[in-house]
Amino acid sequence: MSQEFKLTTVEQMEADQARLHETAVSVGVDTWQDRVKNQMPHCGFGEKGICCRICAMGPCRITPKAPKGICGATADAIAGRNYLRMAAGGAATHSDHGRECAWKLYDASEDGYYHVTDASKLLKLAKEWNVPTKGRDIYDVAHEVAQLAINEYGKPTGYQRWTERATEERRKVWEKEDIMPRAVDREVVTAMHMTHMGNTADAEALVRQSLRCGLSDGWGGSMTGTEMSDIMYGTPMPHETEGNLGVMALDQVNIVCHGHDPAVSEMIIRYAEDPEMLKLARKVGAKGINVVGLCCTGNEMMMRHKIKMAGNFLQQEAVILTGVCDAIVVDVQCIFPNIGPVSECFHTKFYTTSPIARIPLSEYLPITSENAGDVAKKIVKEAIENFPNREPGKIFIPEHKHIANVGYSCEGIKSRLDTVTNSHIDEIDTYKPLIECVKSGVIRGAVAMVGCNNPKVRPDYSHIEIMKKLLENDIVIVATGCAAQAASKAGLLDKRAKQFCGEGLRRVCTLADIPPVLHMGSCVDISRMMLLVTGIAKDWGIDTTQLPVVGCAPEWMSEKAVSIANYVVATGIDTYLGIDPLVGGSPQMMQLITEGTKKMVGAGYIINTDPDALVQSIIEGIEAKRAALGI
Ligand code: XCC
Ligand code: SF4
């Protein structure tokens, strides 16, 4: 008998978090909930972006009494520089992750730890880049493609080769506005140079460089990360898994992988399936080995495997507080240093694996192409041996979890669309069926829900409430990052969630057999979204900026999100933010990022910290785009 399908509410998730917080109190460790209280109120100067500590004459803060820094920098210059530095930090971070992926492909070999899994994706890319393939060993092709990808990061002249994938119109805009991205390293260095003491004080120039730096990420570093990962670990295709804290298993060894670069988690997954390891697990009394993911590493894992997702950003301490986390393995980014102190209060083993993320109280086991398998095996083995050390009095596993249908890469989406075409008369492998639905109004448009959690707003509430409202209004959602995980936790990645959609979208979900929120992957996979909108625009015969498609980051927090927001806007997609971008102390900066960029690239930010008002403006924005197209 089928049970009635219900979403998990934010209140239920909060009750789980509160129960786990009690455990934290009882073992005497703080969690983010406590630290948020300790940090209140935030520094008003920092919040408005008008504190400058770029040189040692400062720090300088802008007040009515002191409208300029010691050098004469105004609020506009200071807020603009701070904003560009955030964009540069984000572009560097995504892109360096992408570079690491390219190096792994460069090192890949038949008998090594990293392999070519999706040869057809590799061959497609080789063709795109004029790399000869005929009669060549697939690994020779892989190495040449990887070398080209790596060279993109520091090439002295020319623009990012990935930008050749954009629409003609976009490329023209980027050239005209002088924001066509050069090498990633160059754009980040330029940003740091421009913002050094005594350089750019013109806010508009700082915003332009933010766009350009962002583009070098979205149409450069992040795209490298996605493509190299797909080639090595497989292009995600639709399948079913589960998400939320309820996936932690009482009777199995739980290994949690956290971070962003799948190079480590892929190895952990491989060795957790090793018969020798499974035998060892049974020997210590466990029924199996349960590898689960957090944050974007979790997204990468669940997109390509049946791996379950334990939680998003603000659940990283909660996972350990369940008392059944036998090991937590992190790679890079979004890792709370407090995982160290929390782990110490439990039997949990905490491993760091990258020189980029060195954290006190962890065991540091750097993973390279040469040792990856050995290190992963050691971690899996130690996690198993740690299973008997659990302390029963400290165990509480929340019950909430949901089925999650994931794996909607561009290839995955097209594979679903192909099922609704008539193969005798229609072309296959296009976005045309989707375009028809949008044109006819069955679907009103699409929203890319992306980004983090941020305790400045009620965690996950904005994500989930905005998504529900959009679905009711026949607006389909593509999601990545912690936004996708919020959907997963709530149950919105379950195909039955179509019951919460308007009639049109519900019918499309039924026909294409998809959930109403399509999980497209991790945050570097927003590059997939760029290719999706580009593909749709090309199949439609219009530019990306005309599409009834917008981006929304209602709970963003990281510098990476600033870089993303910049390249999404530069790609012509309006971006709705639920968190202030820390430039409020400069009216000129506010004007530039909301209205100014519209004149440059045809899109800008809409900022509203009230999720109800934000979703209303999204719906209006989509309807306005439709009206402009005459549909
Ligand atoms: Fe990090 Fe990517 Fe943000 Fe989540 S969404 S908190 S960046 S894990 Ni990218
Ligand atoms: Fe102050 Fe100018 Fe130095 Fe910034 S760069 S700290 S505003 S003197």
XYZ file of C-alpha atoms and ligand atoms in Angstrom:
648
model
C 0.000 0.000 0.000
C 1.450 3.345 -0.939
C 1.669 5.896 1.814
C 0.680 9.492 1.332
C 3.710 11.472 0.176
C 4.682 14.345 2.435
C 7.570 16.779 2.357
C 9.804 17.113 5.393
C 9.195 20.568 6.809
C 11.833 23.050 7.857
C 10.389 22.793 11.381
C 11.073 19.056 11.414
C 14.624 19.614 10.198
C 15.118 22.274 12.857
C 13.865 19.883 15.530
C 16.476 17.344 14.391
C 19.193 19.979 14.512
C 18.036 21.116 17.956
C 18.133 17.553 19.278
C 21.681 17.133 17.952
C 22.628 20.461 19.453
C 21.619 19.056 22.844
C 24.220 16.373 22.304
C 26.784 19.074 21.545
C 25.919 20.819 24.797
C 26.151 17.582 26.744
C 29.607 16.758 25.376
C 30.724 20.343 25.887
C 31.406 21.513 22.350
C 30.044 24.520 20.486
C 28.369 24.421 17.091
C 27.526 27.100 14.540
C 24.282 27.918 16.378
C 26.301 29.024 19.421
C 28.894 30.866 17.405
C 26.279 32.835 15.479
C 25.015 34.159 18.819
C 28.543 35.035 19.923
C 29.188 36.977 16.724
C 26.080 39.140 17.021
C 25.838 41.961 16.214
C 27.995 41.842 13.096
C 30.398 44.717 12.434
C 28.342 47.365 10.640
C 31.299 48.577 8.594
C 32.088 45.114 7.329
C 28.449 44.469 6.554
C 28.256 47.573 4.407
C 31.592 46.867 2.734
C 33.149 50.123 3.909
C 36.008 48.866 6.042
C 39.329 48.884 4.207
C 42.359 47.019 5.540
C 44.176 46.815 2.256
C 47.149 48.816 3.548
C 48.749 49.405 6.936
C 47.829 53.086 7.120
C 44.408 51.626 7.881
C 42.172 49.970 8.686
C 40.013 52.852 7.478
C 36.280 52.980 8.004
C 33.822 55.270 6.292
C 31.560 57.339 8.557
C 29.757 60.670 8.125
C 32.667 62.260 9.992
C 35.277 60.397 7.943
C 33.948 60.057 4.391
C 37.341 59.050 2.990
C 40.140 56.659 3.945
C 43.578 58.067 4.679
C 44.569 57.717 0.994
C 41.340 59.406 -0.034
C 39.497 56.230 -1.056
C 35.729 56.761 -0.892
C 33.002 54.339 0.136
C 32.549 53.476 -3.549
C 36.211 52.600 -4.008
C 36.400 50.606 -0.792
C 33.163 48.665 -1.290
C 34.073 48.065 -4.941
C 37.518 46.754 -4.089
C 36.148 44.486 -1.389
C 33.554 43.157 -3.806
C 36.099 42.442 -6.539
C 38.343 40.694 -4.030
C 35.441 38.422 -3.107
C 34.828 37.606 -6.761
C 38.531 36.933 -7.273
C 38.665 34.684 -4.208
C 35.755 32.687 -5.541
C 37.090 32.454 -9.089
C 40.463 31.303 -7.774
C 38.858 28.665 -5.584
C 36.582 27.043 -8.156
C 39.251 27.293 -10.797
C 42.014 25.755 -8.735
C 39.678 22.850 -8.015
C 39.192 22.565 -11.790
C 42.941 22.649 -12.320
C 43.428 19.804 -9.850
C 40.885 17.765 -11.817
C 42.798 18.468 -15.032
C 46.037 17.312 -13.399
C 44.354 14.092 -12.318
C 43.340 13.484 -15.929
C 46.862 14.306 -17.028
C 48.112 11.630 -14.628
C 45.391 9.127 -15.549
C 46.457 5.725 -16.829
C 45.057 2.268 -17.435
C 46.824 0.819 -14.418
C 46.788 3.937 -12.210
C 44.110 5.062 -9.769
C 42.479 7.587 -12.093
C 40.973 6.407 -15.364
C 39.064 7.578 -18.406
C 35.489 6.506 -17.715
C 33.509 8.533 -20.246
C 35.601 8.114 -23.388
C 32.918 9.575 -25.629
C 32.869 12.833 -23.655
C 36.651 12.950 -23.927
C 36.559 12.355 -27.680
C 33.932 15.051 -28.131
C 36.105 17.539 -26.282
C 39.185 16.441 -28.227
C 37.323 17.131 -31.451
C 36.216 20.525 -30.179
C 39.816 21.404 -29.385
C 41.306 19.909 -32.582
C 43.193 17.210 -30.740
C 43.819 14.272 -33.082
C 42.087 11.072 -31.977
C 42.276 8.686 -34.888
C 44.239 5.548 -34.120
C 45.490 7.005 -30.835
C 45.447 5.404 -27.425
C 42.620 6.956 -25.385
C 45.099 7.904 -22.649
C 47.297 9.782 -25.126
C 44.230 11.770 -26.111
C 43.358 12.314 -22.435
C 46.828 13.605 -21.651
C 46.835 16.037 -24.531
C 43.360 17.352 -23.658
C 44.354 17.668 -19.992
C 47.536 19.511 -20.935
C 45.535 21.984 -23.004
C 43.094 22.491 -20.132
C 45.958 23.112 -17.703
C 47.637 25.528 -20.102
C 44.445 27.591 -20.235
C 45.099 28.696 -16.657
C 48.270 30.584 -17.422
C 48.354 31.204 -21.134
C 49.986 34.569 -21.810
C 47.690 35.688 -24.633
C 44.192 35.058 -25.952
C 40.878 34.288 -24.279
C 39.524 31.237 -22.472
C 38.844 28.563 -25.046
C 35.671 27.423 -23.274
C 34.053 30.757 -24.197
C 33.830 29.521 -27.773
C 30.866 27.467 -26.576
C 28.816 30.595 -25.775
C 26.261 32.100 -28.154
C 27.531 34.473 -30.839
C 25.604 37.307 -29.189
C 27.200 36.687 -25.783
C 30.696 36.625 -27.216
C 30.029 39.908 -28.967
C 28.790 41.475 -25.726
C 31.856 40.263 -23.836
C 34.164 41.643 -26.498
C 32.357 44.956 -26.723
C 32.343 45.419 -22.948
C 35.973 44.300 -22.732
C 35.173 41.535 -20.272
C 36.088 38.533 -22.421
C 38.001 36.395 -19.898
C 41.677 35.733 -20.383
C 43.561 33.007 -18.486
C 42.146 32.389 -15.005
C 45.407 33.104 -13.247
C 45.667 36.356 -15.165
C 42.183 37.526 -14.198
C 42.720 36.758 -10.521
C 46.107 38.490 -10.502
C 44.623 41.472 -12.326
C 41.903 41.663 -9.684
C 44.441 41.584 -6.857
C 46.570 44.180 -8.626
C 43.646 46.509 -9.318
C 42.578 46.398 -5.675
C 45.998 47.012 -4.155
C 46.477 50.302 -2.339
C 46.782 53.138 -4.804
C 45.143 51.459 -7.808
C 41.580 51.392 -9.111
C 39.177 53.642 -7.216
C 36.546 53.722 -9.960
C 33.637 51.491 -8.935
C 32.513 50.764 -12.475
C 35.946 49.445 -13.455
C 35.921 47.239 -10.362
C 32.519 45.821 -11.310
C 33.709 45.140 -14.853
C 36.701 43.219 -13.583
C 34.378 41.279 -11.257
C 32.363 40.203 -14.289
C 35.480 39.279 -16.201
C 36.989 37.397 -13.284
C 33.687 35.575 -12.799
C 33.611 34.640 -16.478
C 37.089 33.143 -16.216
C 35.576 30.868 -13.561
C 32.217 29.918 -15.087
C 33.459 29.732 -18.656
C 36.912 28.573 -17.568
C 37.911 27.030 -14.268
C 34.544 25.614 -13.209
C 33.858 24.236 -16.662
C 37.245 22.544 -16.525
C 36.285 20.992 -13.185
C 33.007 19.643 -14.515
C 34.334 18.335 -17.824
C 37.460 16.701 -16.421
C 35.424 15.073 -13.637
C 32.869 13.723 -16.095
C 35.618 12.249 -18.254
C 37.282 10.566 -15.271
C 34.346 9.583 -13.095
C 31.510 9.403 -15.608
C 28.877 11.873 -16.809
C 25.929 11.832 -14.382
C 22.722 10.242 -15.660
C 19.325 10.089 -13.926
C 19.066 7.621 -11.058
C 17.692 7.331 -7.552
C 19.379 7.740 -4.170
C 18.514 9.295 -0.788
C 19.249 12.380 1.243
C 19.218 13.888 4.745
C 20.660 12.927 8.119
C 18.495 9.805 8.249
C 20.892 8.152 5.796
C 23.441 7.670 8.592
C 23.309 3.960 9.372
C 23.319 2.544 12.891
C 24.453 -0.917 11.844
C 27.051 0.014 9.232
C 30.418 1.730 9.180
C 29.684 5.342 8.211
C 32.308 7.239 6.248
C 31.385 10.843 5.488
C 33.097 12.625 2.571
C 32.981 16.417 2.604
C 34.349 19.182 0.389
C 34.304 19.667 -3.376
C 36.892 17.823 -5.459
C 35.693 14.250 -6.107
C 39.246 12.889 -6.469
C 39.285 11.697 -2.846
C 35.688 10.530 -2.483
C 35.874 8.504 -5.710
C 38.712 6.504 -4.180
C 36.877 6.076 -0.863
C 33.838 4.751 -2.738
C 36.025 2.311 -4.652
C 37.705 0.865 -1.577
C 34.496 0.759 0.430
C 33.268 -1.740 -2.171
C 36.388 -3.886 -1.869
C 35.388 -7.445 -0.752
C 38.345 -7.491 1.619
C 37.048 -4.338 3.332
C 33.482 -5.620 3.470
C 34.743 -8.771 5.105
C 36.632 -6.735 7.663
C 33.505 -4.672 8.348
C 31.509 -7.814 9.088
C 34.280 -9.001 11.338
C 33.890 -5.943 13.578
C 30.124 -6.435 13.691
C 28.979 -4.005 10.987
C 26.508 -4.998 8.286
C 28.343 -3.028 5.618
C 30.096 0.210 4.744
C 27.933 3.272 4.238
C 29.792 6.031 2.389
C 27.778 9.263 2.437
C 28.419 12.805 1.272
C 28.209 16.376 2.517
C 28.184 19.643 0.564
C 29.460 19.547 -2.989
C 31.564 16.426 -2.611
C 28.258 14.866 -1.577
C 26.663 16.241 -4.729
C 29.451 14.863 -6.913
C 29.080 11.448 -5.283
C 25.301 11.239 -5.416
C 25.218 12.463 -9.024
C 27.435 9.642 -10.253
C 26.790 6.814 -7.814
C 24.065 5.488 -5.584
C 25.812 7.253 -2.709
C 23.489 8.961 -0.246
C 23.725 12.571 0.836
C 23.937 13.222 4.591
C 23.419 16.948 4.544
C 24.337 20.375 3.331
C 26.615 23.088 4.626
C 25.136 23.702 8.076
C 24.867 19.987 8.854
C 28.558 19.245 8.826
C 28.782 19.315 12.603
C 25.409 17.578 12.979
C 26.672 14.566 11.046
C 29.329 13.982 13.690
C 26.868 14.722 16.508
C 24.847 11.663 15.430
C 27.565 9.663 17.183
C 27.781 7.183 14.307
C 30.268 8.973 12.060
C 33.225 6.609 12.108
C 35.329 8.794 9.831
C 34.955 12.150 8.149
C 37.231 12.730 5.177
C 37.519 16.190 3.705
C 39.114 17.520 0.543
C 38.741 21.276 -0.083
C 36.360 24.191 0.626
C 33.416 24.870 2.963
C 34.937 22.804 5.758
C 34.366 24.189 9.260
C 37.588 24.090 11.268
C 35.290 23.159 14.138
C 35.042 19.640 12.723
C 38.269 19.106 14.673
C 36.908 19.974 18.131
C 33.554 18.232 17.486
C 35.272 15.036 16.323
C 37.419 15.056 19.454
C 34.273 14.712 21.580
C 33.338 11.531 19.725
C 35.108 8.438 18.438
C 35.102 10.059 14.953
C 38.326 10.081 12.952
C 38.929 13.291 11.009
C 41.147 13.221 7.926
C 42.343 16.112 5.801
C 43.716 15.187 2.386
C 44.777 18.367 0.606
C 47.573 20.879 1.164
C 44.922 23.494 0.352
C 42.842 22.676 3.445
C 45.093 21.998 6.450
C 43.048 21.915 9.638
C 44.127 21.441 13.265
C 43.075 18.252 15.074
C 42.902 16.278 11.830
C 45.135 13.527 10.558
C 46.730 14.861 7.393
C 47.042 12.326 4.585
C 47.707 14.231 1.358
C 46.285 12.424 -1.667
C 48.151 12.406 -4.977
C 47.666 10.557 -8.252
C 50.335 8.101 -7.119
C 49.105 7.286 -3.599
C 45.335 7.882 -3.821
C 44.330 4.234 -3.626
C 46.652 3.432 -0.727
C 45.472 6.417 1.289
C 41.810 5.691 0.601
C 42.277 2.078 1.624
C 43.975 3.136 4.848
C 41.124 5.521 5.668
C 38.436 2.927 4.918
C 40.261 0.339 7.020
C 40.713 2.693 9.967
C 37.063 3.733 9.781
C 36.046 0.083 9.986
C 38.347 -0.551 12.925
C 36.837 2.503 14.581
C 33.271 1.144 14.390
C 33.441 -0.716 17.749
C 34.571 2.496 19.463
C 31.161 4.189 19.193
C 29.705 5.328 22.510
C 26.060 4.184 22.630
C 25.064 6.957 25.039
C 25.981 9.608 22.486
C 24.069 8.184 19.548
C 21.051 9.847 17.985
C 20.201 9.521 14.297
C 17.325 11.693 13.050
C 14.869 9.649 11.046
C 14.236 12.086 8.229
C 15.369 11.193 4.747
C 13.871 11.202 1.292
C 14.221 9.512 -2.038
C 16.249 11.777 -4.297
C 16.231 11.504 -8.080
C 19.490 13.005 -9.245
C 21.900 12.938 -12.181
C 20.458 15.643 -14.442
C 23.540 16.716 -16.331
C 22.818 18.329 -19.715
C 23.220 14.853 -21.190
C 20.866 13.473 -18.535
C 18.225 16.129 -19.217
C 18.406 15.513 -22.967
C 18.055 11.785 -22.387
C 14.755 12.432 -20.605
C 13.578 14.875 -23.271
C 14.328 12.292 -25.959
C 11.726 10.016 -24.380
C 8.963 12.507 -25.194
C 9.973 13.059 -28.820
C 8.571 11.090 -31.702
C 11.686 9.444 -33.074
C 10.184 9.184 -36.568
C 9.701 12.875 -37.139
C 11.540 14.781 -34.408
C 15.220 15.416 -34.011
C 16.627 13.798 -30.903
C 19.336 15.092 -28.550
C 17.955 18.660 -28.485
C 16.167 20.894 -25.985
C 13.303 21.414 -28.436
C 10.618 19.562 -26.431
C 11.419 21.771 -23.452
C 11.372 24.898 -25.597
C 7.937 23.923 -26.938
C 6.625 23.589 -23.379
C 7.975 27.017 -22.483
C 6.666 28.649 -25.646
C 3.189 27.211 -25.147
C 3.189 28.306 -21.517
C 2.800 24.795 -20.075
C 6.014 25.672 -18.276
C 6.397 29.400 -17.606
C 10.168 29.375 -17.309
C 13.044 28.024 -15.274
C 14.964 29.057 -12.199
C 18.480 27.943 -11.358
C 18.453 27.585 -7.573
C 22.021 27.646 -6.338
C 24.230 28.434 -3.401
C 24.820 27.812 0.216
C 23.175 28.074 3.596
C 23.714 31.177 5.636
C 22.526 31.598 9.235
C 21.689 35.228 8.442
C 18.424 33.752 7.203
C 16.531 30.716 8.445
C 18.574 27.837 7.013
C 16.927 25.965 4.122
C 13.680 27.889 4.625
C 14.336 30.315 1.777
C 15.449 27.527 -0.565
C 12.452 25.344 0.124
C 9.759 28.013 0.313
C 10.962 29.688 -2.871
C 11.095 26.372 -4.704
C 7.596 25.386 -3.600
C 6.161 28.676 -4.745
C 7.910 28.444 -8.120
C 6.658 24.918 -8.696
C 3.098 25.990 -7.921
C 3.537 28.586 -10.636
C 4.662 26.061 -13.264
C 8.280 27.176 -13.119
C 10.715 24.279 -13.400
C 13.819 24.294 -11.210
C 17.370 23.230 -11.862
C 19.514 23.150 -8.747
C 23.088 22.692 -7.618
C 25.117 22.933 -4.436
C 23.504 23.233 -1.041
C 20.293 24.473 -2.682
C 19.923 21.107 -4.437
C 20.565 19.385 -1.132
C 17.910 21.468 0.582
C 15.497 20.195 -2.069
C 16.680 16.668 -1.477
C 16.190 16.939 2.291
C 12.700 18.337 1.880
C 11.668 15.651 -0.612
C 11.505 17.865 -3.693
C 13.804 15.525 -5.644
C 11.277 12.731 -5.190
C 9.252 12.313 -8.391
C 6.072 12.333 -6.317
C 6.803 15.983 -5.486
C 5.122 16.786 -8.794
C 1.922 16.875 -6.757
C 3.043 20.294 -5.517
C 3.335 21.687 -9.051
C 0.895 23.625 -11.146
C -0.997 21.572 -13.671
C 1.330 22.246 -16.613
C 4.571 21.391 -14.892
C 2.962 18.374 -13.252
C 2.054 17.002 -16.669
C 5.578 17.555 -17.967
C 7.016 15.750 -14.932
C 4.721 12.806 -15.586
C 5.470 12.590 -19.316
C 9.232 12.963 -18.970
C 9.287 10.967 -15.712
C 11.308 13.569 -13.841
C 11.104 15.270 -10.451
C 10.150 18.965 -10.608
C 13.556 19.996 -9.245
C 16.414 18.732 -11.389
C 19.665 18.198 -9.497
C 22.486 19.287 -11.823
C 25.364 18.709 -9.422
C 27.892 20.649 -7.393
C 28.695 24.351 -7.553
C 31.322 24.011 -10.278
C 28.479 22.326 -12.167
C 26.804 25.691 -12.544
C 28.944 25.517 -15.670
C 26.453 22.828 -16.749
C 23.704 25.392 -16.263
C 25.598 27.828 -18.479
C 25.758 25.179 -21.189
C 22.096 24.332 -20.627
C 20.920 27.918 -21.146
C 23.297 28.278 -24.077
C 21.999 25.077 -25.649
C 18.397 26.166 -25.159
C 19.126 29.630 -26.565
C 20.849 28.147 -29.617
C 18.052 25.628 -30.269
C 15.536 28.461 -29.861
C 17.504 30.911 -31.985
C 17.718 33.695 -29.391
C 20.315 34.952 -26.896
C 20.518 33.683 -23.312
C 19.418 37.013 -21.908
C 16.032 36.711 -23.648
C 15.138 33.374 -22.068
C 12.549 33.263 -19.266
C 15.279 31.854 -17.047
C 16.811 33.399 -13.940
C 19.276 32.448 -11.225
C 18.538 32.565 -7.518
C 20.896 32.252 -4.547
C 18.675 32.907 -1.529
C 21.109 31.743 1.163
C 24.549 32.301 -0.374
C 27.596 32.900 1.803
C 30.894 32.131 0.041
C 33.205 34.137 -2.199
C 32.599 31.420 -4.759
C 28.974 32.491 -4.849
C 30.061 36.039 -5.712
C 32.111 34.716 -8.598
C 29.158 32.592 -9.738
C 26.742 35.501 -9.502
C 29.101 37.528 -11.671
C 29.361 34.986 -14.451
C 25.665 34.154 -14.384
C 24.872 37.858 -14.788
C 27.559 38.229 -17.467
C 25.898 35.328 -19.290
C 22.792 37.486 -19.431
C 20.835 35.840 -16.618
C 19.257 38.005 -13.909
C 20.280 36.783 -10.477
C 18.084 37.045 -7.386
C 19.970 37.233 -4.108
C 18.514 36.669 -0.648
C 21.639 37.844 1.168
C 23.105 41.313 0.903
C 26.336 41.389 -1.139
C 28.162 43.551 1.441
C 28.340 46.743 -0.606
C 25.420 48.609 0.980
C 27.668 51.457 2.175
C 28.165 52.549 -1.421
C 25.070 53.700 -3.288
C 27.127 53.695 -6.485
C 28.084 50.039 -6.064
C 24.479 49.113 -5.307
C 23.384 50.915 -8.447
C 26.104 49.262 -10.547
C 25.358 45.677 -9.545
C 21.584 46.021 -9.836
C 21.146 48.413 -12.774
C 24.600 49.206 -14.166
C 25.397 45.697 -15.335
C 22.074 45.595 -17.196
C 23.466 48.176 -19.582
C 26.675 46.207 -20.000
C 25.511 42.594 -20.224
C 21.713 42.723 -20.110
C 21.266 41.377 -16.590
C 21.787 42.322 -12.960
C 21.032 41.453 -9.348
C 17.699 41.743 -7.641
C 18.315 41.737 -3.898
C 15.696 41.025 -1.266
C 16.265 39.377 2.088
C 12.579 38.492 2.421
C 12.063 35.151 0.615
C 8.356 35.785 -0.040
C 9.090 39.088 -1.722
C 12.056 37.564 -3.560
C 10.029 34.753 -5.093
C 7.324 37.197 -6.114
C 9.882 39.283 -7.977
C 11.266 36.149 -9.657
C 7.819 35.248 -10.969
C 7.342 38.790 -12.219
C 10.799 38.735 -13.819
C 10.014 35.535 -15.687
C 6.662 36.831 -16.868
C 8.337 40.028 -18.082
C 10.823 37.971 -20.135
C 7.908 36.028 -21.625
C 6.077 39.213 -22.490
C 9.167 40.586 -24.221
C 9.320 37.434 -26.345
C 5.638 37.743 -27.146
C 4.823 34.343 -25.643
Fe 29.810 25.465 0.007
Fe 29.586 23.897 -2.555
Fe 28.033 27.058 -0.783
Fe 27.412 24.637 -0.241
S 26.793 25.766 -1.969
S 28.135 26.056 1.125
S 30.017 27.057 -1.508
S 29.167 23.468 -0.601
Ni 28.444 25.847 -3.456
Fe 42.893 53.273 4.265
Fe 43.384 53.768 1.650
Fe 44.947 52.059 3.042
Fe 42.418 51.384 2.434
S 44.070 51.729 0.985
S 43.467 51.090 4.418
S 41.381 53.385 2.593
S 44.692 54.272 3.413
